[in-house]
Structure formats: C-alpha cells, structure tokens
XYZ file of C-alpha atoms in Angstrom:
340
model
C 0.000 0.000 0.000
C 0.984 3.602 -0.580
C 0.526 5.788 2.474
C 0.763 9.546 2.971
C 1.041 10.646 6.600
C 0.438 14.285 7.489
C 3.035 14.692 10.215
C 4.650 11.365 11.008
C 7.486 12.379 13.326
C 5.764 12.465 16.718
C 4.117 9.884 18.973
C 1.071 8.526 17.072
C 2.270 9.513 13.610
C 5.677 7.954 14.233
C 4.063 4.687 15.349
C 1.865 4.560 12.240
C 4.866 5.139 9.970
C 6.909 2.459 11.726
C 4.057 -0.055 11.533
C 3.505 0.736 7.858
C 7.151 0.177 7.023
C 7.155 -3.155 8.842
C 4.305 -4.146 6.541
C 6.288 -3.108 3.493
C 4.221 -0.015 2.636
C 5.486 2.892 0.591
C 5.386 5.809 3.060
C 5.449 9.550 2.406
C 5.531 11.952 5.364
C 4.510 15.577 4.916
C 5.510 18.051 7.617
C 7.475 21.198 8.396
C 10.483 19.300 9.726
C 10.284 20.857 13.192
C 9.338 17.878 15.373
C 12.180 15.521 14.639
C 13.702 13.529 11.793
C 11.471 11.585 9.408
C 11.141 7.829 9.932
C 13.955 5.898 8.290
C 12.943 4.725 4.829
C 10.070 7.181 4.403
C 10.062 9.862 1.733
C 10.092 13.189 3.571
C 8.279 16.087 1.931
C 8.606 19.481 3.579
C 5.561 21.699 3.724
C 2.942 23.395 5.872
C -0.527 21.845 5.869
C -2.071 25.253 6.515
C -0.751 26.543 3.177
C -2.807 25.823 0.050
C 0.270 26.019 -2.168
C 2.158 23.435 -0.098
C -0.782 21.022 -0.156
C -1.123 21.448 -3.909
C 2.569 20.694 -4.333
C 2.073 17.564 -2.236
C -0.917 16.510 -4.347
C 1.136 17.004 -7.505
C 3.964 14.865 -6.126
C 1.577 12.107 -5.084
C -0.020 12.139 -8.518
C 3.384 11.909 -10.214
C 4.164 8.861 -8.047
C 1.005 7.105 -9.188
C -1.324 8.218 -6.413
C -1.738 6.972 -2.856
C -4.085 4.478 -1.238
C -4.635 6.377 1.999
C -4.075 9.738 3.658
C -3.473 9.423 7.409
C -4.074 12.491 9.568
C -2.904 11.632 13.105
C -2.737 14.999 14.828
C -4.995 17.619 13.215
C -7.298 19.410 15.654
C -8.456 22.299 13.441
C -11.522 21.437 11.330
C -10.649 24.123 8.776
C -7.211 22.576 8.223
C -8.694 19.099 7.788
C -11.279 20.444 5.343
C -8.577 22.045 3.227
C -6.292 19.004 3.132
C -9.199 16.682 2.309
C -10.343 18.900 -0.561
C -6.908 19.188 -2.113
C -5.832 15.551 -1.666
C -9.092 13.820 -2.558
C -8.185 13.384 -6.221
C -4.889 11.624 -5.441
C -5.985 9.323 -2.582
C -9.361 7.540 -2.410
C -9.485 7.133 1.388
C -8.688 9.324 4.378
C -8.011 8.194 7.967
C -8.519 10.551 10.911
C -7.069 9.820 14.333
C -9.617 11.526 16.565
C -10.304 10.968 20.289
C -12.988 9.555 22.558
C -13.319 13.077 23.946
C -15.074 13.970 20.686
C -18.157 12.301 22.192
C -20.514 14.935 23.564
C -21.674 12.641 26.402
C -18.168 11.799 27.642
C -17.057 11.753 30.475
C -20.465 12.068 32.123
C -21.784 8.879 30.522
C -20.374 5.639 29.087
C -19.933 5.872 25.314
C -19.263 3.593 22.353
C -18.369 4.065 18.706
C -21.893 5.081 17.692
C -22.438 7.602 20.480
C -23.013 11.245 19.458
C -20.109 13.601 18.894
C -20.038 17.374 19.262
C -21.740 19.437 16.552
C -18.601 21.415 15.797
C -18.440 23.470 12.611
C -16.231 22.166 9.827
C -14.698 25.590 9.211
C -13.652 26.238 12.815
C -10.008 27.132 13.243
C -7.430 25.974 15.793
C -7.517 27.003 19.441
C -4.999 27.035 22.268
C -7.783 26.184 24.732
C -7.113 22.556 25.698
C -10.690 22.143 26.926
C -11.886 22.427 23.309
C -9.704 19.575 22.046
C -12.491 16.982 21.813
C -14.906 19.442 20.229
C -12.364 20.397 17.590
C -11.556 16.765 16.858
C -15.273 16.174 16.274
C -15.150 18.986 13.735
C -12.149 17.369 12.055
C -14.138 14.143 11.670
C -17.061 16.008 10.121
C -14.816 18.039 7.818
C -13.172 14.979 6.283
C -16.476 13.108 5.972
C -17.947 16.136 4.173
C -15.363 15.733 1.411
C -14.725 11.980 1.366
C -18.102 10.726 2.531
C -18.511 8.227 5.346
C -17.819 5.305 3.018
C -14.269 6.500 2.315
C -13.414 7.909 5.751
C -11.846 5.943 8.589
C -12.195 7.523 12.036
C -10.370 5.985 14.978
C -10.987 7.488 18.402
C -8.344 6.359 20.888
C -8.684 6.763 24.604
C -5.545 7.563 26.595
C -2.598 6.692 24.336
C 0.492 5.343 26.100
C 3.696 3.658 25.023
C 7.268 4.355 23.907
C 7.940 7.878 22.603
C 5.036 9.380 24.542
C 5.568 13.130 24.391
C 3.002 14.232 26.982
C 4.838 13.003 30.056
C 2.018 10.993 31.659
C 3.281 7.416 31.991
C 6.874 8.739 32.023
C 5.972 10.834 35.073
C 4.818 7.776 37.033
C 7.875 5.790 35.967
C 10.355 8.481 36.906
C 8.740 9.068 40.299
C 8.683 5.324 40.969
C 12.358 5.042 40.045
C 13.350 7.123 43.078
C 12.886 3.928 45.062
C 10.535 5.219 47.740
C 6.783 5.591 47.438
C 5.013 7.338 44.586
C 1.572 8.906 44.771
C -1.348 7.498 42.789
C -4.759 9.132 42.975
C -8.047 7.657 44.097
C -8.688 3.977 44.732
C -6.848 0.917 43.345
C -10.094 -0.756 42.241
C -11.095 2.154 39.980
C -11.177 1.138 36.318
C -8.377 2.252 34.008
C -8.437 2.315 30.194
C -5.801 3.128 27.604
C -4.466 2.039 24.218
C -0.854 1.262 23.364
C 0.265 3.556 20.551
C 1.631 0.579 18.600
C -1.670 -1.310 18.814
C -3.491 1.827 17.674
C -1.180 2.104 14.674
C -1.679 -1.524 13.701
C -5.457 -1.142 13.875
C -5.423 1.885 11.559
C -3.460 -0.088 8.983
C -5.550 -3.240 9.392
C -8.697 -1.237 8.655
C -7.021 0.300 5.615
C -5.853 -3.052 4.264
C -9.225 -4.725 4.681
C -11.266 -1.808 3.360
C -13.172 -1.163 6.576
C -14.015 2.521 6.881
C -16.191 3.619 9.759
C -15.917 5.023 13.264
C -14.159 3.067 15.978
C -13.455 3.861 19.625
C -10.112 2.190 20.284
C -9.328 1.395 23.908
C -9.035 -1.539 26.291
C -12.393 -2.743 27.492
C -14.104 -1.355 30.629
C -13.013 -3.279 33.712
C -10.148 -5.053 31.944
C -7.626 -3.085 34.013
C -7.722 -1.055 37.205
C -5.568 1.715 38.598
C -4.148 -0.924 40.915
C -2.989 -2.897 37.863
C -1.430 0.232 36.389
C 0.395 1.145 39.601
C 1.668 -2.407 40.076
C 3.013 -2.532 36.512
C 4.894 0.724 37.094
C 6.295 -0.541 40.400
C 7.472 -3.832 38.918
C 9.678 -2.214 36.272
C 10.800 1.031 37.913
C 10.737 0.247 41.639
C 9.061 2.066 44.478
C 5.713 1.297 46.050
C 2.464 2.941 44.947
C 0.688 4.955 47.632
C -2.958 5.603 46.836
C -4.099 8.971 48.130
C -7.842 9.663 48.374
C -9.408 12.326 46.186
C -10.216 14.659 49.074
C -6.617 14.790 50.300
C -5.294 15.469 46.806
C -7.785 18.280 46.333
C -6.930 19.705 49.755
C -3.281 19.798 48.650
C -4.300 21.763 45.522
C -3.213 18.984 43.178
C -4.624 19.753 39.742
C -6.691 16.878 38.312
C -5.430 15.296 35.088
C -2.250 17.339 34.745
C -1.038 17.939 38.286
C -1.286 14.190 38.856
C -1.406 12.642 35.394
C -4.719 11.022 34.412
C -6.200 11.352 37.904
C -9.705 12.815 38.092
C -11.806 12.849 41.288
C -14.786 10.540 41.142
C -18.081 12.386 40.694
C -21.343 12.101 38.736
C -19.727 14.307 36.086
C -17.015 11.691 35.447
C -19.066 8.495 35.716
C -18.179 7.466 32.160
C -14.510 8.445 32.247
C -13.191 4.875 32.214
C -16.265 3.265 30.629
C -15.654 3.607 26.888
C -16.867 0.523 25.024
C -14.371 -0.393 22.303
C -16.161 -3.568 21.208
C -16.582 -2.346 17.623
C -12.813 -2.090 17.178
C -12.243 -5.543 18.673
C -14.854 -6.954 16.286
C -12.836 -5.603 13.364
C -9.407 -6.844 14.347
C -8.077 -4.651 17.140
C -5.826 -6.490 19.568
C -4.287 -5.048 22.731
C -0.990 -6.146 24.206
C -0.807 -6.557 28.002
C -0.565 -3.430 30.128
C 2.626 -4.799 31.663
C 4.260 -4.846 28.213
C 3.285 -1.251 27.486
C 4.715 -0.076 30.801
C 7.913 -2.142 30.526
C 8.616 -1.013 26.960
C 8.019 2.620 27.878
C 10.438 2.291 30.786
C 13.066 0.727 28.517
C 12.666 3.569 26.027
C 12.786 6.206 28.760
C 16.023 4.787 30.146
C 17.526 4.840 26.668
C 16.503 8.486 26.230
C 18.371 9.379 29.403
C 17.765 11.946 32.140
C 17.488 14.874 29.715
C 14.197 13.681 28.213
C 11.370 16.189 28.599
C 7.824 16.366 27.234
C 7.555 18.489 24.105
C 7.449 22.217 24.686
C 4.129 22.677 22.884
C 2.154 20.685 25.470
C 1.559 21.318 29.139
C 3.972 19.324 31.272
C 2.238 16.678 33.354
C 3.441 15.839 36.836
C 2.993 16.485 40.528
C 5.236 18.939 42.365
C 7.968 16.999 44.187
C 7.483 18.798 47.519
C 3.726 18.302 47.408
C 4.198 14.606 46.706
C 6.647 14.176 49.578
C 4.218 15.843 51.971
C 1.394 13.562 50.800
C 3.646 10.544 51.325
C 4.514 11.736 54.842
C 0.834 12.159 55.628
C 0.090 8.659 54.343
C 2.818 7.142 56.531
C 1.460 8.945 59.578
C -2.016 7.465 59.200
C-alpha cells in the first residue's frame, strides 16, 4: 500500500509510519520538519498543511508517483485545516483516515460511550484554538470536515482513549515511571479498584493499517475494554519495572493539597457524577474488526526501557503542558500517608 502521513514524526504519527514500514508499505511523510527527523525509509516532503500552495505541491507529487491508497491524519485538531487538506488531496488518494479521540463524544465523560455515540456538533470551518478544553470538540469537527469531502464510506475515524507507550511526548506514563524510580513511594490518585483504560500507541497504529488493508471505513473507539484493568494494575506494573511502592491517596486529600486533576497528577480525576463514564468507553466495535491489545505490563515495561535509553534529559515536548505532581507536594502527601 501507498501511504501519505500528514506529520509522522511524533508519537502517534511515528508509530503509524513504523508499523507501515514493517508491513512493506510505501510511506510519504509531509511536515514542516520541526518535530524531529522523518522515519527511516520514508520519503520526507517538507511543507505546511495550513498553506494551500504546499498542499497542492504535495498533491502534484503524489499524482506523479502514481497516487496513494490512503491519507493518514494523526494529529490535526483544526476542522478548517482538515477540510482544506481533504479537498486538495481527494483526487490523489481515495481514502482518508482521521485519528480523533474519545473526547469527541458529547456525552463523555459524564456517561459511558461507544463508537456510535453522538459527537459534538462542531463546525467544519472552525479554526485551531490554544484552549485545551476544546480539544475533543475540535476533533469532532475534524471528523465532520473529512467526511464532508470523502463521505462516510471513504473515511476511517479511529478514536483512541488515553494513548500510552514508547515515545510518549506528553509526560504521563513517564511521570509515574520516573517518580517510581526514586525507590521510595510514589503517589497514585483515588482507589486501586477504579477502572483504568488506555491504548498502546503501537496497537493503535496496527489497527489503523488493518482497517485500511481490509477496506473497513467507519468510526471506531479504540481502547481496552471497561473493567479489563484497574488503577491498581497500572500502579503495580509501574512498580514492577521502575521500583518504588504505589501509595494511593484519596481524592479529598489530593484536592486539599491543591493537586490539579489530570495534569497535576497525570490522568487522575476525582470521582463524581460528572465523570461516571470516564473509564467506561466501550471499544467492542474495534475488537470486532481486528483490534488487539498487548498486556498493560508490556506497554509499561517497553516505555520504561525507552525512557532509560533516552536518558535523564528527556522532557515532554514544549508545545504541550507538562504533566506531573510537584515533588514537595508529593513528599508531603507521602509523609501524611505514613502517619495514618
């Protein structure tokens, strides 16, 4: 297959390119060259997806190479940008794959959702925003923008939950691993029996390509099944590879210490009626069409191995908010836990 990836040098895009090359695909990556080197073996084309002239040059190149089978758009969160790329590239590639997010569902996280649940009614001409709270809404607009041009029958939409694995650039799992590696306790929020869901970036990449190979467009929420793992499982997997002992701190004590949910302590959100569906995304549709998930322990171990290889200078990318609890706050919470 002939694949064109818009981006292709960061977390999800990198994984898709690597998986495609293992399958023997012809891979073209189109980006500005600012987020790292292109994957080895891929044809790198420099350009800005927000520029009509650059997209037209890309379309011309693809046409000269005999066309492409699939456009993969792993990171776009501006509906207007997706609309433009879909319009310009439609004549040189018959199918378009969007990597969206489960947060595109308008009922999430208040209610459990599945692939057919409603998404936000975001306009297809909306532009980008620096407001992180709009991410899911904008991704919903990206889905609609591409489907407007390609039609549902030629559009693949995959909506991952929390994406973890080697090369994660948000600092979530790496934060837990690095805190655990100190050798003493590390804080985990809430209760160990609370459900936990995620998708390994490599399994996500393989599913995108499997759908492309088998001609299965559609909308798929891609995540481990509800109840398959708990936060206790996650914490134990981190402890086994990096050391340290997980210390679960109740929601009320974390809030009293002014720990910011989700970012201040990565992925932790206090339990409430407003978050009843947070870890209850039903990914059955993706499993029915070939998605397979490696064990959580493998994801954590491989991420730890990668992080050690990267060395102590690794940091999350500058364009995203750094995730992680303040060291002094964590030590005080650990002292409080020991005193109980």
